[in-house]
């Protein structure tokens, strides 16, 4: 049986917020084509839901980065999968699951910037201000959260709990 995970952001709250974000993006870009870059693995569920609320022409690309070993930050960002297509002159939105210290996303934004997009924005599902070490501006934010280790809606603990439809607090006990 699956262990109990305390609900931190409910399925209903997530649904509403993701719809609002999609509507905001649709309004901001209008008829312009947007290239979404989803950071795997954590953002895959958020990204799939968000895309279905975006009405502008949209393309999707994936990158995979890793900066953690279990709960611990390794202090470096490993790129496990790079972009497959040219994004120069595209309006790009990078989609991340959670901005914690800001290390991963700062590294990825720099990397994407070097590929000369027409514009580049950041959309993060969660943001934890308490851990911030590398200051980043989140253009589209789902929820600001406390300094807790969270799982569900794409977020994992050692690969588990991504399938939970809500965000829960992972308690090691
Ligand atoms: P940062 O580089 O410290 O900002 O860490 C960001 C990455 O760590 C995210 O992309 C997540 O994959 C992971 N991460 C940070 N906080 C959590 C959490 O509460 N639950 C699951 N993964 C997390
Ligand atoms: Mg991540």
Tab-separated table of C-alpha atoms and ligand atoms in Angstrom:
chain	number	residue	atom	x	y	z
A	1	UNK	CA	0.000	0.000	0.000
A	2	UNK	CA	1.111	3.508	-0.725
A	3	UNK	CA	2.219	5.421	2.356
A	4	UNK	CA	0.220	8.398	3.517
A	5	UNK	CA	1.562	11.687	2.289
A	6	UNK	CA	0.133	14.812	3.870
A	7	UNK	CA	-1.526	17.103	1.311
A	8	UNK	CA	0.179	20.485	0.937
A	9	UNK	CA	-1.392	21.792	-2.296
A	10	UNK	CA	-4.622	20.056	-3.276
A	11	UNK	CA	-5.547	18.684	-6.677
A	12	UNK	CA	-8.255	21.348	-7.005
A	13	UNK	CA	-5.898	24.234	-6.192
A	14	UNK	CA	-3.369	22.901	-8.702
A	15	UNK	CA	-6.003	22.594	-11.418
A	16	UNK	CA	-7.176	26.167	-10.947
A	17	UNK	CA	-3.699	27.645	-10.799
A	18	UNK	CA	-2.453	25.763	-13.865
A	19	UNK	CA	-5.466	26.974	-15.836
A	20	UNK	CA	-4.751	30.585	-14.764
A	21	UNK	CA	-1.102	30.258	-15.819
A	22	UNK	CA	-2.089	28.852	-19.215
A	23	UNK	CA	-4.532	31.694	-19.740
A	24	UNK	CA	-1.921	34.272	-18.750
A	25	UNK	CA	0.638	32.826	-21.174
A	26	UNK	CA	-1.981	32.669	-23.957
A	27	UNK	CA	-2.830	36.315	-23.372
A	28	UNK	CA	0.813	37.443	-23.256
A	29	UNK	CA	1.848	35.718	-26.481
A	30	UNK	CA	-1.394	36.021	-28.487
A	31	UNK	CA	-0.871	34.552	-31.978
A	32	UNK	CA	2.894	34.303	-31.637
A	33	UNK	CA	4.429	30.865	-31.678
A	34	UNK	CA	5.935	29.719	-28.387
A	35	UNK	CA	8.512	27.006	-27.764
A	36	UNK	CA	8.129	25.367	-24.396
A	37	UNK	CA	11.223	23.698	-22.974
A	38	UNK	CA	10.225	21.266	-20.249
A	39	UNK	CA	12.913	20.331	-17.751
A	40	UNK	CA	12.671	16.598	-17.188
A	41	UNK	CA	11.776	14.728	-15.248
A	42	UNK	CA	9.952	16.765	-12.610
A	43	UNK	CA	7.997	19.119	-14.867
A	44	UNK	CA	6.393	16.517	-17.150
A	45	UNK	CA	2.961	16.457	-15.498
A	46	UNK	CA	2.782	20.205	-14.919
A	47	UNK	CA	3.863	20.813	-18.494
A	48	UNK	CA	1.307	18.406	-19.973
A	49	UNK	CA	-1.512	20.064	-18.031
A	50	UNK	CA	-0.290	23.599	-18.728
A	51	UNK	CA	0.012	23.005	-22.486
A	52	UNK	CA	-3.663	22.152	-22.690
A	53	UNK	CA	-4.533	25.639	-21.442
A	54	UNK	CA	-2.283	27.433	-23.924
A	55	UNK	CA	-4.088	28.672	-27.000
A	56	UNK	CA	-1.135	30.105	-28.971
A	57	UNK	CA	0.743	27.931	-31.473
A	58	UNK	CA	3.108	25.927	-29.337
A	59	UNK	CA	6.069	23.579	-29.780
A	60	UNK	CA	7.544	21.396	-27.074
A	61	UNK	CA	11.157	20.466	-26.417
A	62	UNK	CA	12.759	18.591	-23.520
A	63	UNK	CA	15.958	18.868	-21.597
A	64	UNK	CA	17.004	16.762	-18.684
A	65	UNK	CA	19.099	18.094	-15.857
A	66	UNK	CA	19.991	16.745	-12.490
A	67	UNK	CA	21.474	18.466	-9.457
A	68	UNK	CA	20.331	16.186	-6.693
A	69	UNK	CA	21.143	12.851	-5.203
A	70	UNK	CA	18.060	11.908	-3.189
A	71	UNK	CA	17.294	15.025	-1.152
A	72	UNK	CA	20.831	16.373	-1.266
A	73	UNK	CA	22.114	18.919	-3.771
A	74	UNK	CA	25.274	17.775	-5.567
A	75	UNK	CA	26.239	21.412	-6.156
A	76	UNK	CA	26.648	20.844	-9.890
A	77	UNK	CA	24.179	20.557	-12.751
A	78	UNK	CA	24.458	17.523	-15.031
A	79	UNK	CA	22.833	17.788	-18.443
A	80	UNK	CA	21.517	14.327	-19.265
A	81	UNK	CA	19.542	15.287	-22.383
A	82	UNK	CA	20.103	18.390	-24.500
A	83	UNK	CA	17.785	20.175	-26.954
A	84	UNK	CA	17.261	18.398	-30.258
A	85	UNK	CA	16.122	21.406	-32.313
A	86	UNK	CA	17.309	24.897	-33.109
A	87	UNK	CA	15.527	27.457	-30.930
A	88	UNK	CA	17.226	30.592	-32.250
A	89	UNK	CA	14.635	33.287	-32.935
A	90	UNK	CA	11.926	31.417	-31.031
A	91	UNK	CA	9.941	32.784	-28.110
A	92	UNK	CA	10.991	30.321	-25.426
A	93	UNK	CA	9.485	29.499	-22.029
A	94	UNK	CA	11.531	27.221	-19.798
A	95	UNK	CA	9.326	25.098	-17.549
A	96	UNK	CA	10.721	23.875	-14.253
A	97	UNK	CA	9.035	21.922	-11.457
A	98	UNK	CA	10.612	23.663	-8.484
A	99	UNK	CA	13.127	26.422	-7.966
A	100	UNK	CA	14.914	25.620	-4.724
A	101	UNK	CA	18.445	27.095	-4.432
A	102	UNK	CA	18.085	28.378	-8.014
A	103	UNK	CA	21.244	26.570	-9.155
A	104	UNK	CA	19.618	24.310	-11.750
A	105	UNK	CA	17.485	26.930	-13.375
A	106	UNK	CA	20.235	29.573	-13.452
A	107	UNK	CA	22.454	27.099	-15.260
A	108	UNK	CA	19.704	26.105	-17.698
A	109	UNK	CA	18.682	29.696	-18.450
A	110	UNK	CA	22.313	30.533	-19.280
A	111	UNK	CA	22.547	27.494	-21.492
A	112	UNK	CA	19.340	28.329	-23.377
A	113	UNK	CA	20.298	32.017	-23.704
A	114	UNK	CA	23.449	30.997	-25.590
A	115	UNK	CA	21.215	29.473	-28.270
A	116	UNK	CA	19.855	32.957	-29.104
A	117	UNK	CA	16.109	32.716	-28.557
A	118	UNK	CA	14.043	35.773	-29.542
A	119	UNK	CA	12.815	35.926	-25.953
A	120	UNK	CA	13.211	33.744	-22.876
A	121	UNK	CA	10.935	33.451	-19.858
A	122	UNK	CA	10.803	31.142	-16.877
A	123	UNK	CA	7.723	29.325	-15.671
A	124	UNK	CA	8.094	27.399	-12.406
A	125	UNK	CA	5.412	25.365	-10.739
A	126	UNK	CA	6.890	25.865	-7.250
A	127	UNK	CA	9.321	28.345	-5.755
A	128	UNK	CA	10.994	28.023	-2.334
A	129	UNK	CA	12.336	31.446	-1.330
A	130	UNK	CA	13.920	30.103	1.881
A	131	UNK	CA	16.640	28.187	-0.001
A	132	UNK	CA	17.410	30.785	-2.666
A	133	UNK	CA	21.156	31.113	-3.329
A	134	UNK	CA	21.153	32.067	-7.002
A	135	UNK	CA	18.615	34.822	-7.503
A	136	UNK	CA	16.177	34.082	-10.300
A	137	UNK	CA	13.114	35.923	-11.514
A	138	UNK	CA	10.192	33.631	-12.150
A	139	UNK	CA	7.940	35.113	-14.836
A	140	UNK	CA	5.106	32.619	-14.374
A	141	UNK	CA	4.781	31.019	-10.958
A	142	UNK	CA	2.414	28.343	-9.715
A	143	UNK	CA	2.919	28.506	-5.955
A	144	UNK	CA	5.413	29.935	-3.507
A	145	UNK	CA	6.038	27.213	-0.908
A	146	UNK	CA	7.715	26.712	2.452
A	147	UNK	CA	11.028	25.002	2.934
A	148	UNK	CA	9.719	21.429	3.006
A	149	UNK	CA	10.605	18.473	0.823
A	150	UNK	CA	7.627	18.067	-1.491
A	151	UNK	CA	6.500	15.197	-3.685
A	152	UNK	CA	3.725	14.547	-6.185
A	153	UNK	CA	2.487	16.167	-9.387
A	154	UNK	CA	5.800	15.235	-11.027
A	155	UNK	CA	8.076	15.778	-8.017
A	156	UNK	CA	9.824	12.734	-6.631
A	157	UNK	CA	11.736	11.347	-3.738
A	158	UNK	CA	14.279	8.897	-5.222
A	159	UNK	CA	12.016	8.420	-8.237
A	160	UNK	CA	8.847	7.738	-6.263
A	161	UNK	CA	5.545	9.621	-5.757
A	162	UNK	CA	5.536	11.519	-9.062
A	163	UNK	CA	2.085	10.149	-9.837
A	164	UNK	CA	0.307	11.748	-6.852
A	165	UNK	CA	-2.330	14.195	-8.156
A	166	UNK	CA	-1.532	16.637	-5.339
A	167	UNK	CA	1.611	18.130	-3.796
A	168	UNK	CA	2.431	16.457	-0.505
A	169	UNK	CA	5.054	16.792	2.179
A	170	UNK	CA	7.570	13.985	2.262
A	171	UNK	CA	8.389	13.071	5.815
A	172	UNK	CA	11.292	10.657	6.183
A	173	UNK	CA	9.886	9.067	9.345
B	1	LIG	P1	17.902	23.839	-7.181
B	1	LIG	O1	18.978	23.670	-8.207
B	1	LIG	O2	18.429	23.828	-5.791
B	1	LIG	O3	17.026	25.037	-7.442
B	1	LIG	O4	17.050	22.533	-7.211
B	1	LIG	C1	16.090	22.359	-8.103
B	1	LIG	C2	15.842	20.901	-8.391
B	1	LIG	O5	15.869	20.088	-7.212
B	1	LIG	C3	14.459	20.827	-8.921
B	1	LIG	O6	14.473	20.893	-10.308
B	1	LIG	C4	13.942	19.531	-8.383
B	1	LIG	O7	14.200	18.526	-9.332
B	1	LIG	C5	14.721	19.272	-7.135
B	1	LIG	N1	13.950	19.657	-5.936
B	1	LIG	C6	14.082	20.763	-5.173
B	1	LIG	N2	13.224	20.791	-4.151
B	1	LIG	C7	12.501	19.647	-4.274
B	1	LIG	C8	11.417	19.088	-3.504
B	1	LIG	O8	10.912	19.640	-2.527
B	1	LIG	N3	10.945	17.896	-3.960
B	1	LIG	C9	11.443	17.249	-5.057
B	1	LIG	N4	12.438	17.747	-5.791
B	1	LIG	C10	12.968	18.936	-5.407
B	2	LIG	MG1	14.081	19.465	-11.606
